[in-house]
mmCIF file of C-alpha atoms in Angstrom:
data_model
loop_
_atom_site.group_PDB
_atom_site.id
_atom_site.type_symbol
_atom_site.label_atom_id
_atom_site.label_comp_id
_atom_site.label_asym_id
_atom_site.label_seq_id
_atom_site.Cartn_x
_atom_site.Cartn_y
_atom_site.Cartn_z
ATOM 1 C CA MET A 51 -18.612 -45.664 11.141
ATOM 2 C CA GLY A 52 -16.629 -46.173 14.355
ATOM 3 C CA ARG A 53 -14.822 -49.203 12.960
ATOM 4 C CA TYR A 54 -14.001 -47.320 9.793
ATOM 5 C CA VAL A 55 -12.512 -44.382 11.711
ATOM 6 C CA ILE A 56 -10.418 -46.717 13.879
ATOM 7 C CA ARG A 57 -9.200 -48.589 10.801
ATOM 8 C CA ARG A 58 -8.270 -45.353 9.063
ATOM 9 C CA LEU A 59 -6.432 -44.099 12.141
ATOM 10 C CA LEU A 60 -4.454 -47.336 12.260
ATOM 11 C CA GLN A 61 -3.645 -46.980 8.558
ATOM 12 C CA MET A 62 -2.254 -43.524 9.255
ATOM 13 C CA ILE A 63 0.438 -44.911 11.551
ATOM 14 C CA PRO A 64 2.690 -46.464 8.858
ATOM 15 C CA VAL A 65 2.100 -43.467 6.594
ATOM 16 C CA PHE A 66 3.088 -41.074 9.370
ATOM 17 C CA VAL A 67 6.155 -43.115 10.339
ATOM 18 C CA GLY A 68 7.340 -43.518 6.753
ATOM 19 C CA THR A 69 6.825 -39.878 5.855
ATOM 20 C CA THR A 70 8.472 -38.466 8.958
ATOM 21 C CA PHE A 71 11.414 -40.856 8.607
ATOM 22 C CA LEU A 72 12.026 -39.700 5.022
ATOM 23 C CA ILE A 73 11.856 -36.067 6.122
ATOM 24 C CA PHE A 74 14.176 -36.716 9.054
ATOM 25 C CA ALA A 75 16.642 -38.607 6.862
ATOM 26 C CA MET A 76 16.709 -35.911 4.165
ATOM 27 C CA VAL A 77 17.224 -33.073 6.632
ATOM 28 C CA TYR A 78 19.720 -34.701 8.977
ATOM 29 C CA ALA A 79 21.561 -37.148 6.711
ATOM 30 C CA LEU A 80 22.064 -34.821 3.752
ATOM 31 C CA GLY A 81 23.474 -31.945 5.789
ATOM 32 C CA ASP A 82 25.405 -31.112 8.926
ATOM 33 C CA PRO A 83 23.163 -29.277 11.429
ATOM 34 C CA VAL A 84 26.103 -28.527 13.715
ATOM 35 C CA ALA A 85 28.102 -26.900 10.914
ATOM 36 C CA ALA A 86 25.034 -24.838 9.954
ATOM 37 C CA MET A 87 24.742 -23.748 13.581
ATOM 38 C CA PHE A 88 28.198 -22.126 13.522
ATOM 39 C CA GLY A 89 28.049 -20.800 9.958
ATOM 40 C CA ASP A 90 31.439 -19.737 8.626
ATOM 41 C CA ARG A 91 33.083 -20.123 12.019
ATOM 42 C CA ALA A 92 34.870 -23.424 12.568
ATOM 43 C CA PRO A 93 34.718 -24.580 16.216
ATOM 44 C CA ASP A 94 37.311 -26.915 17.657
ATOM 45 C CA PRO A 95 36.763 -30.674 17.236
ATOM 46 C CA ALA A 96 36.054 -31.177 20.956
ATOM 47 C CA THR A 97 33.166 -28.684 20.815
ATOM 48 C CA LEU A 98 31.782 -30.317 17.674
ATOM 49 C CA ALA A 99 31.914 -33.747 19.276
ATOM 50 C CA ARG A 100 30.190 -32.513 22.443
ATOM 51 C CA ILE A 101 27.352 -30.817 20.524
ATOM 52 C CA ARG A 102 26.853 -33.844 18.279
ATOM 53 C CA ALA A 103 26.629 -36.043 21.352
ATOM 54 C CA GLU A 104 24.062 -33.688 22.944
ATOM 55 C CA LEU A 105 21.943 -33.756 19.749
ATOM 56 C CA ASN A 106 22.390 -37.547 19.347
ATOM 57 C CA LEU A 107 24.054 -36.954 15.974
ATOM 58 C CA ASP A 108 26.845 -39.375 16.875
ATOM 59 C CA LYS A 109 24.370 -42.271 16.777
ATOM 60 C CA PRO A 110 23.101 -44.242 13.743
ATOM 61 C CA LEU A 111 20.358 -42.549 11.719
ATOM 62 C CA LEU A 112 17.613 -44.985 12.738
ATOM 63 C CA GLN A 113 18.451 -44.547 16.410
ATOM 64 C CA GLN A 114 18.442 -40.764 15.970
ATOM 65 C CA TYR A 115 14.960 -40.994 14.452
ATOM 66 C CA LEU A 116 13.621 -43.209 17.245
ATOM 67 C CA LEU A 117 14.986 -40.849 19.890
ATOM 68 C CA TYR A 118 13.503 -37.873 18.060
ATOM 69 C CA MET A 119 10.058 -39.517 17.769
ATOM 70 C CA GLY A 120 10.221 -40.471 21.434
ATOM 71 C CA GLY A 121 10.735 -36.815 22.248
ATOM 72 C CA ILE A 122 7.820 -35.769 20.003
ATOM 73 C CA PHE A 123 5.387 -38.089 21.811
ATOM 74 C CA THR A 124 6.354 -36.367 25.055
ATOM 75 C CA GLY A 125 5.893 -32.919 23.509
ATOM 76 C CA ASP A 126 9.598 -32.227 22.975
ATOM 77 C CA PHE A 127 10.320 -31.098 19.417
ATOM 78 C CA GLY A 128 13.828 -30.001 20.223
ATOM 79 C CA GLN A 129 15.446 -26.600 20.365
ATOM 80 C CA ALA A 130 16.069 -24.145 17.540
ATOM 81 C CA PHE A 131 19.559 -22.794 17.041
ATOM 82 C CA ASN A 132 18.562 -19.466 18.571
ATOM 83 C CA GLY A 133 17.878 -21.249 21.869
ATOM 84 C CA GLN A 134 14.092 -21.055 21.563
ATOM 85 C CA GLN A 135 12.020 -24.221 21.856
ATOM 86 C CA VAL A 136 10.477 -25.396 18.586
ATOM 87 C CA THR A 137 7.126 -25.762 20.348
ATOM 88 C CA GLU A 138 7.233 -22.047 21.163
ATOM 89 C CA LEU A 139 7.817 -21.233 17.498
ATOM 90 C CA MET A 140 4.893 -23.490 16.597
ATOM 91 C CA GLY A 141 2.672 -21.745 19.129
ATOM 92 C CA GLU A 142 3.436 -18.431 17.425
ATOM 93 C CA ALA A 143 3.346 -19.577 13.795
ATOM 94 C CA PHE A 144 0.540 -22.125 13.476
ATOM 95 C CA PRO A 145 -2.329 -19.890 14.685
ATOM 96 C CA VAL A 146 -1.324 -17.261 12.110
ATOM 97 C CA THR A 147 -1.127 -19.746 9.245
ATOM 98 C CA ALA A 148 -4.335 -21.433 10.433
ATOM 99 C CA ARG A 149 -6.179 -18.101 10.122
ATOM 100 C CA LEU A 150 -4.623 -17.468 6.728
ATOM 101 C CA THR A 151 -5.542 -20.960 5.517
ATOM 102 C CA MET A 152 -9.078 -20.710 6.897
ATOM 103 C CA ILE A 153 -9.696 -17.488 4.965
ATOM 104 C CA ALA A 154 -8.112 -18.960 1.816
ATOM 105 C CA VAL A 155 -10.250 -22.121 2.018
ATOM 106 C CA GLY A 156 -13.342 -19.992 2.599
ATOM 107 C CA ILE A 157 -12.519 -18.039 -0.561
ATOM 108 C CA GLU A 158 -12.092 -21.299 -2.480
ATOM 109 C CA ILE A 159 -15.419 -22.664 -1.267
ATOM 110 C CA VAL A 160 -17.570 -19.558 -1.691
ATOM 111 C CA ILE A 161 -16.168 -18.062 -4.882
ATOM 112 C CA GLY A 162 -14.817 -21.207 -6.552
ATOM 113 C CA ILE A 163 -17.935 -23.354 -6.130
ATOM 114 C CA THR A 164 -20.256 -20.457 -7.021
ATOM 115 C CA LEU A 165 -18.372 -19.636 -10.230
ATOM 116 C CA GLY A 166 -18.090 -23.309 -11.113
ATOM 117 C CA LEU A 167 -21.810 -23.875 -10.571
ATOM 118 C CA PHE A 168 -22.882 -20.925 -12.723
ATOM 119 C CA SER A 169 -20.363 -21.861 -15.391
ATOM 120 C CA GLY A 170 -21.487 -25.510 -15.460
ATOM 121 C CA LEU A 171 -25.167 -24.545 -15.668
ATOM 122 C CA ARG A 172 -24.402 -22.205 -18.597
ATOM 123 C CA ARG A 173 -21.903 -24.370 -20.415
ATOM 124 C CA GLY A 174 -20.847 -22.902 -23.748
ATOM 125 C CA ARG A 175 -22.260 -19.446 -23.005
ATOM 126 C CA LEU A 176 -20.441 -16.194 -22.350
ATOM 127 C CA VAL A 177 -20.142 -16.617 -18.562
ATOM 128 C CA ASP A 178 -18.674 -20.087 -19.082
ATOM 129 C CA THR A 179 -16.122 -18.825 -21.600
ATOM 130 C CA LEU A 180 -15.055 -15.927 -19.389
ATOM 131 C CA THR A 181 -14.702 -18.245 -16.396
ATOM 132 C CA LEU A 182 -12.534 -20.707 -18.310
ATOM 133 C CA ILE A 183 -10.296 -17.941 -19.671
ATOM 134 C CA SER A 184 -9.875 -16.181 -16.314
ATOM 135 C CA THR A 185 -9.085 -19.397 -14.439
ATOM 136 C CA LEU A 186 -6.583 -20.404 -17.107
ATOM 137 C CA VAL A 187 -4.854 -17.034 -16.724
ATOM 138 C CA VAL A 188 -4.639 -17.480 -12.932
ATOM 139 C CA ILE A 189 -3.224 -20.990 -13.334
ATOM 140 C CA SER A 190 -0.612 -19.723 -15.811
ATOM 141 C CA ILE A 191 0.743 -16.913 -13.616
ATOM 142 C CA PRO A 192 3.179 -17.898 -10.802
ATOM 143 C CA VAL A 193 2.069 -17.181 -7.247
ATOM 144 C CA PHE A 194 4.949 -14.802 -6.525
ATOM 145 C CA VAL A 195 3.987 -12.673 -9.553
ATOM 146 C CA ILE A 196 0.373 -12.408 -8.376
ATOM 147 C CA GLY A 197 1.581 -11.628 -4.865
ATOM 148 C CA TYR A 198 3.916 -8.837 -5.872
ATOM 149 C CA LEU A 199 1.354 -7.342 -8.262
ATOM 150 C CA ALA A 200 -1.321 -7.362 -5.554
ATOM 151 C CA GLN A 201 1.089 -5.827 -3.079
ATOM 152 C CA TYR A 202 2.230 -3.131 -5.510
ATOM 153 C CA PHE A 203 -1.181 -2.008 -6.760
ATOM 154 C CA LEU A 204 -3.286 -2.470 -3.611
ATOM 155 C CA ALA A 205 -0.701 -1.261 -1.105
ATOM 156 C CA VAL A 206 1.697 1.052 -2.947
ATOM 157 C CA GLU A 207 -0.313 2.574 -5.787
ATOM 158 C CA TRP A 208 -3.843 2.653 -4.403
ATOM 159 C CA GLN A 209 -2.966 2.436 -0.679
ATOM 160 C CA LEU A 210 -6.015 0.297 0.098
ATOM 161 C CA VAL A 211 -4.106 -2.050 2.393
ATOM 162 C CA LYS A 212 -0.797 -2.130 4.199
ATOM 163 C CA PRO A 213 2.158 -3.584 2.251
ATOM 164 C CA SER A 214 2.991 -6.037 5.043
ATOM 165 C CA VAL A 215 1.068 -7.797 7.772
ATOM 166 C CA SER A 216 1.679 -6.768 11.370
ATOM 167 C CA SER A 217 2.710 -9.182 14.094
ATOM 168 C CA ALA A 218 -0.927 -9.408 15.255
ATOM 169 C CA ALA A 219 -1.962 -10.782 11.822
ATOM 170 C CA THR A 220 -5.647 -9.870 12.182
ATOM 171 C CA PHE A 221 -8.276 -11.225 9.823
ATOM 172 C CA ASP A 222 -8.627 -7.999 7.826
ATOM 173 C CA GLU A 223 -4.862 -7.862 7.271
ATOM 174 C CA LEU A 224 -4.842 -11.442 5.982
ATOM 175 C CA ILE A 225 -7.560 -11.009 3.336
ATOM 176 C CA VAL A 226 -5.215 -9.954 0.506
ATOM 177 C CA PRO A 227 -2.555 -12.605 1.320
ATOM 178 C CA ALA A 228 -5.370 -15.179 1.516
ATOM 179 C CA PHE A 229 -6.600 -14.246 -1.966
ATOM 180 C CA VAL A 230 -3.051 -14.622 -3.286
ATOM 181 C CA LEU A 231 -2.601 -17.935 -1.486
ATOM 182 C CA ALA A 232 -5.970 -19.250 -2.684
ATOM 183 C CA GLY A 233 -5.619 -18.004 -6.259
ATOM 184 C CA LEU A 234 -4.334 -21.195 -7.867
ATOM 185 C CA SER A 235 -6.588 -23.483 -5.828
ATOM 186 C CA LEU A 236 -9.566 -21.211 -6.505
ATOM 187 C CA ALA A 237 -9.044 -21.646 -10.239
ATOM 188 C CA TYR A 238 -8.853 -25.435 -9.888
ATOM 189 C CA VAL A 239 -11.957 -25.578 -7.670
ATOM 190 C CA THR A 240 -13.879 -23.491 -10.211
ATOM 191 C CA ARG A 241 -12.895 -25.684 -13.144
ATOM 192 C CA LEU A 242 -13.448 -28.902 -11.194
ATOM 193 C CA THR A 243 -16.911 -27.777 -10.043
ATOM 194 C CA ARG A 244 -17.818 -26.729 -13.577
ATOM 195 C CA ALA A 245 -16.779 -30.079 -15.050
ATOM 196 C CA SER A 246 -18.585 -32.052 -12.349
ATOM 197 C CA VAL A 247 -21.792 -29.996 -12.668
ATOM 198 C CA ALA A 248 -21.792 -30.262 -16.458
ATOM 199 C CA GLU A 249 -21.333 -34.027 -16.246
ATOM 200 C CA ASN A 250 -24.052 -34.585 -13.638
ATOM 201 C CA LEU A 251 -26.545 -32.474 -15.570
ATOM 202 C CA ARG A 252 -26.733 -35.329 -18.092
ATOM 203 C CA ALA A 253 -27.247 -38.025 -15.429
ATOM 204 C CA ASP A 254 -30.446 -40.095 -15.250
ATOM 205 C CA TYR A 255 -31.293 -39.011 -11.708
ATOM 206 C CA MET A 256 -31.335 -35.375 -12.854
ATOM 207 C CA ARG A 257 -33.832 -36.140 -15.621
ATOM 208 C CA THR A 258 -35.941 -38.053 -13.098
ATOM 209 C CA ALA A 259 -35.912 -35.149 -10.641
ATOM 210 C CA VAL A 260 -36.987 -32.729 -13.365
ATOM 211 C CA ALA A 261 -39.687 -35.122 -14.580
ATOM 212 C CA LYS A 262 -41.121 -35.309 -11.062
ATOM 213 C CA GLY A 263 -41.718 -31.567 -11.223
ATOM 214 C CA LEU A 264 -39.409 -30.710 -8.332
ATOM 215 C CA PRO A 265 -38.573 -26.996 -7.904
ATOM 216 C CA ARG A 266 -35.459 -25.910 -9.791
ATOM 217 C CA ARG A 267 -33.815 -24.755 -6.551
ATOM 218 C CA ARG A 268 -34.251 -28.221 -5.031
ATOM 219 C CA VAL A 269 -33.048 -29.969 -8.175
ATOM 220 C CA ILE A 270 -29.854 -27.902 -8.264
ATOM 221 C CA GLY A 271 -29.177 -27.585 -4.540
ATOM 222 C CA VAL A 272 -30.073 -31.077 -3.339
ATOM 223 C CA HIS A 273 -29.549 -33.371 -6.308
ATOM 224 C CA LEU A 274 -27.068 -31.690 -8.630
ATOM 225 C CA LEU A 275 -24.773 -29.783 -6.284
ATOM 226 C CA ARG A 276 -24.399 -32.459 -3.588
ATOM 227 C CA ASN A 277 -23.296 -35.105 -6.073
ATOM 228 C CA SER A 278 -21.083 -32.663 -7.958
ATOM 229 C CA LEU A 279 -19.235 -31.615 -4.803
ATOM 230 C CA ILE A 280 -17.668 -35.020 -4.074
ATOM 231 C CA PRO A 281 -14.527 -34.489 -6.225
ATOM 232 C CA VAL A 282 -14.398 -30.841 -5.141
ATOM 233 C CA VAL A 283 -14.419 -31.770 -1.444
ATOM 234 C CA THR A 284 -11.628 -34.267 -2.128
ATOM 235 C CA PHE A 285 -9.498 -31.548 -3.681
ATOM 236 C CA ILE A 286 -10.210 -28.991 -0.946
ATOM 237 C CA GLY A 287 -9.437 -31.505 1.791
ATOM 238 C CA THR A 288 -6.040 -32.357 0.364
ATOM 239 C CA ASP A 289 -5.454 -28.685 -0.369
ATOM 240 C CA ILE A 290 -5.661 -27.673 3.305
ATOM 241 C CA GLY A 291 -2.315 -29.269 4.103
ATOM 242 C CA ALA A 292 -0.842 -27.946 0.881
ATOM 243 C CA LEU A 293 -1.949 -24.390 1.689
ATOM 244 C CA MET A 294 -0.474 -24.504 5.195
ATOM 245 C CA GLY A 295 2.849 -25.850 3.977
ATOM 246 C CA GLY A 296 2.894 -24.024 0.666
ATOM 247 C CA ALA A 297 2.426 -20.538 2.083
ATOM 248 C CA ILE A 298 6.182 -19.880 2.053
ATOM 249 C CA VAL A 299 6.057 -17.519 -0.941
ATOM 250 C CA THR A 300 2.923 -15.690 0.189
ATOM 251 C CA GLU A 301 4.123 -15.248 3.761
ATOM 252 C CA ARG A 302 7.487 -14.003 2.560
ATOM 253 C CA ILE A 303 5.900 -11.377 0.296
ATOM 254 C CA PHE A 304 3.517 -10.019 2.935
ATOM 255 C CA ASN A 305 5.838 -10.623 5.927
ATOM 256 C CA VAL A 306 3.408 -13.007 7.600
ATOM 257 C CA HIS A 307 5.217 -14.739 10.459
ATOM 258 C CA GLY A 308 3.529 -18.089 10.058
ATOM 259 C CA VAL A 309 4.516 -21.646 9.211
ATOM 260 C CA GLY A 310 5.855 -20.775 5.770
ATOM 261 C CA TYR A 311 7.995 -17.994 7.192
ATOM 262 C CA GLN A 312 9.461 -20.266 9.869
ATOM 263 C CA LEU A 313 10.134 -23.027 7.346
ATOM 264 C CA TYR A 314 11.905 -20.577 5.078
ATOM 265 C CA GLN A 315 14.045 -19.301 7.935
ATOM 266 C CA GLY A 316 14.804 -22.851 8.993
ATOM 267 C CA LEU A 317 15.848 -23.901 5.490
ATOM 268 C CA VAL A 318 18.011 -20.824 4.884
ATOM 269 C CA ARG A 319 19.775 -21.107 8.233
ATOM 270 C CA GLY A 320 19.988 -24.899 8.201
ATOM 271 C CA ASN A 321 17.883 -25.046 11.359
ATOM 272 C CA SER A 322 17.064 -28.763 11.195
ATOM 273 C CA PRO A 323 14.962 -29.094 14.396
ATOM 274 C CA THR A 324 12.638 -26.332 13.200
ATOM 275 C CA VAL A 325 12.197 -27.788 9.714
ATOM 276 C CA VAL A 326 11.589 -31.362 10.877
ATOM 277 C CA GLY A 327 9.251 -30.311 13.686
ATOM 278 C CA PHE A 328 7.077 -28.070 11.512
ATOM 279 C CA VAL A 329 6.869 -30.564 8.651
ATOM 280 C CA THR A 330 5.918 -33.338 11.091
ATOM 281 C CA ILE A 331 2.897 -31.320 12.237
ATOM 282 C CA LEU A 332 1.995 -30.566 8.617
ATOM 283 C CA VAL A 333 1.986 -34.303 7.887
ATOM 284 C CA LEU A 334 -0.506 -34.807 10.725
ATOM 285 C CA VAL A 335 -2.693 -31.983 9.399
ATOM 286 C CA PHE A 336 -2.666 -33.524 5.929
ATOM 287 C CA LEU A 337 -3.633 -36.992 7.231
ATOM 288 C CA LEU A 338 -6.454 -35.684 9.432
ATOM 289 C CA ALA A 339 -7.798 -33.525 6.595
ATOM 290 C CA ASN A 340 -7.967 -36.586 4.341
ATOM 291 C CA LEU A 341 -9.832 -38.516 7.028
ATOM 292 C CA LEU A 342 -12.334 -35.672 7.383
ATOM 293 C CA VAL A 343 -12.865 -35.628 3.618
ATOM 294 C CA ASP A 344 -13.632 -39.350 3.570
ATOM 295 C CA LEU A 345 -16.186 -38.898 6.353
ATOM 296 C CA LEU A 346 -17.861 -36.056 4.450
ATOM 297 C CA TYR A 347 -18.543 -38.350 1.502
ATOM 298 C CA ALA A 348 -21.428 -39.982 3.386
ATOM 299 C CA VAL A 349 -22.929 -36.548 4.081
ATOM 300 C CA LEU A 350 -22.855 -35.576 0.413
ATOM 301 C CA ASP A 351 -23.910 -38.959 -0.962
ATOM 302 C CA PRO A 352 -26.283 -41.056 1.240
ATOM 303 C CA ARG A 353 -25.466 -44.125 -0.870
ATOM 304 C CA ILE A 354 -21.980 -44.232 0.654
ATOM 305 C CA ARG A 355 -21.767 -46.400 3.750
ATOM 306 C CA TYR A 356 -18.760 -47.166 5.927
ATOM 307 C CA ALA A 357 -18.323 -50.696 7.167
#
């Protein structure tokens, strides 16, 4: 196990370097951060040259990247155009989005796996048909439509929740945004669990477990569900990074000042240090989540061994 983890961590290095370099190149090479800093105002050439020299923008792209990564390894993600350190913005945004993502993943796991299990056990019956139809409807509707509908009916019409999340972003305030954020993934988890359960029901080990006279609860919980969850865990693990980075629409609708909100502000204002810094952390989250998923395989399936 230890060798496997070390090998996987070493494999992450080229992936991390390649991904962050592409992000850095797209943000810095395809735009002018200094021009975005001044907006419509045109500073004199001497000022432009001085600022570019301070930001290392007068150097070749590869050298800019190496200097930037050197700063990251020392905890320096640069400075946003408003004068605030990017690390300070991260300290404010990531805990909020982490809470939002944690609630959304919890919704996926509890509701999605439960619905998928019941649907797979009753394949072809009414509950299965209703589950397939409802998940297909959720998949077909864009996230921003679901978000605005939830905000309008729950907050404006019925006044069950507040229309926007406060700066504290407590757990109870994040429940509705989390349902909106998890909606699409919840539908996929449900359908994936259903398909996996229905397939494993026909497996030889299931017939053997039933023939042994094992209790139905043990057959479903230990034998059927554990083996059926392997593809579901893979999806949820990769979805963690996607939820944290893909919360731009949800956080904009409910005024959640998290990672998505900061990324949106950075993209609109051309704030390159903010965009690159936040996306770099999201890449790390995605890689670590995939490593955790691979390690969970051995827990779900004892036949899996890591050399």
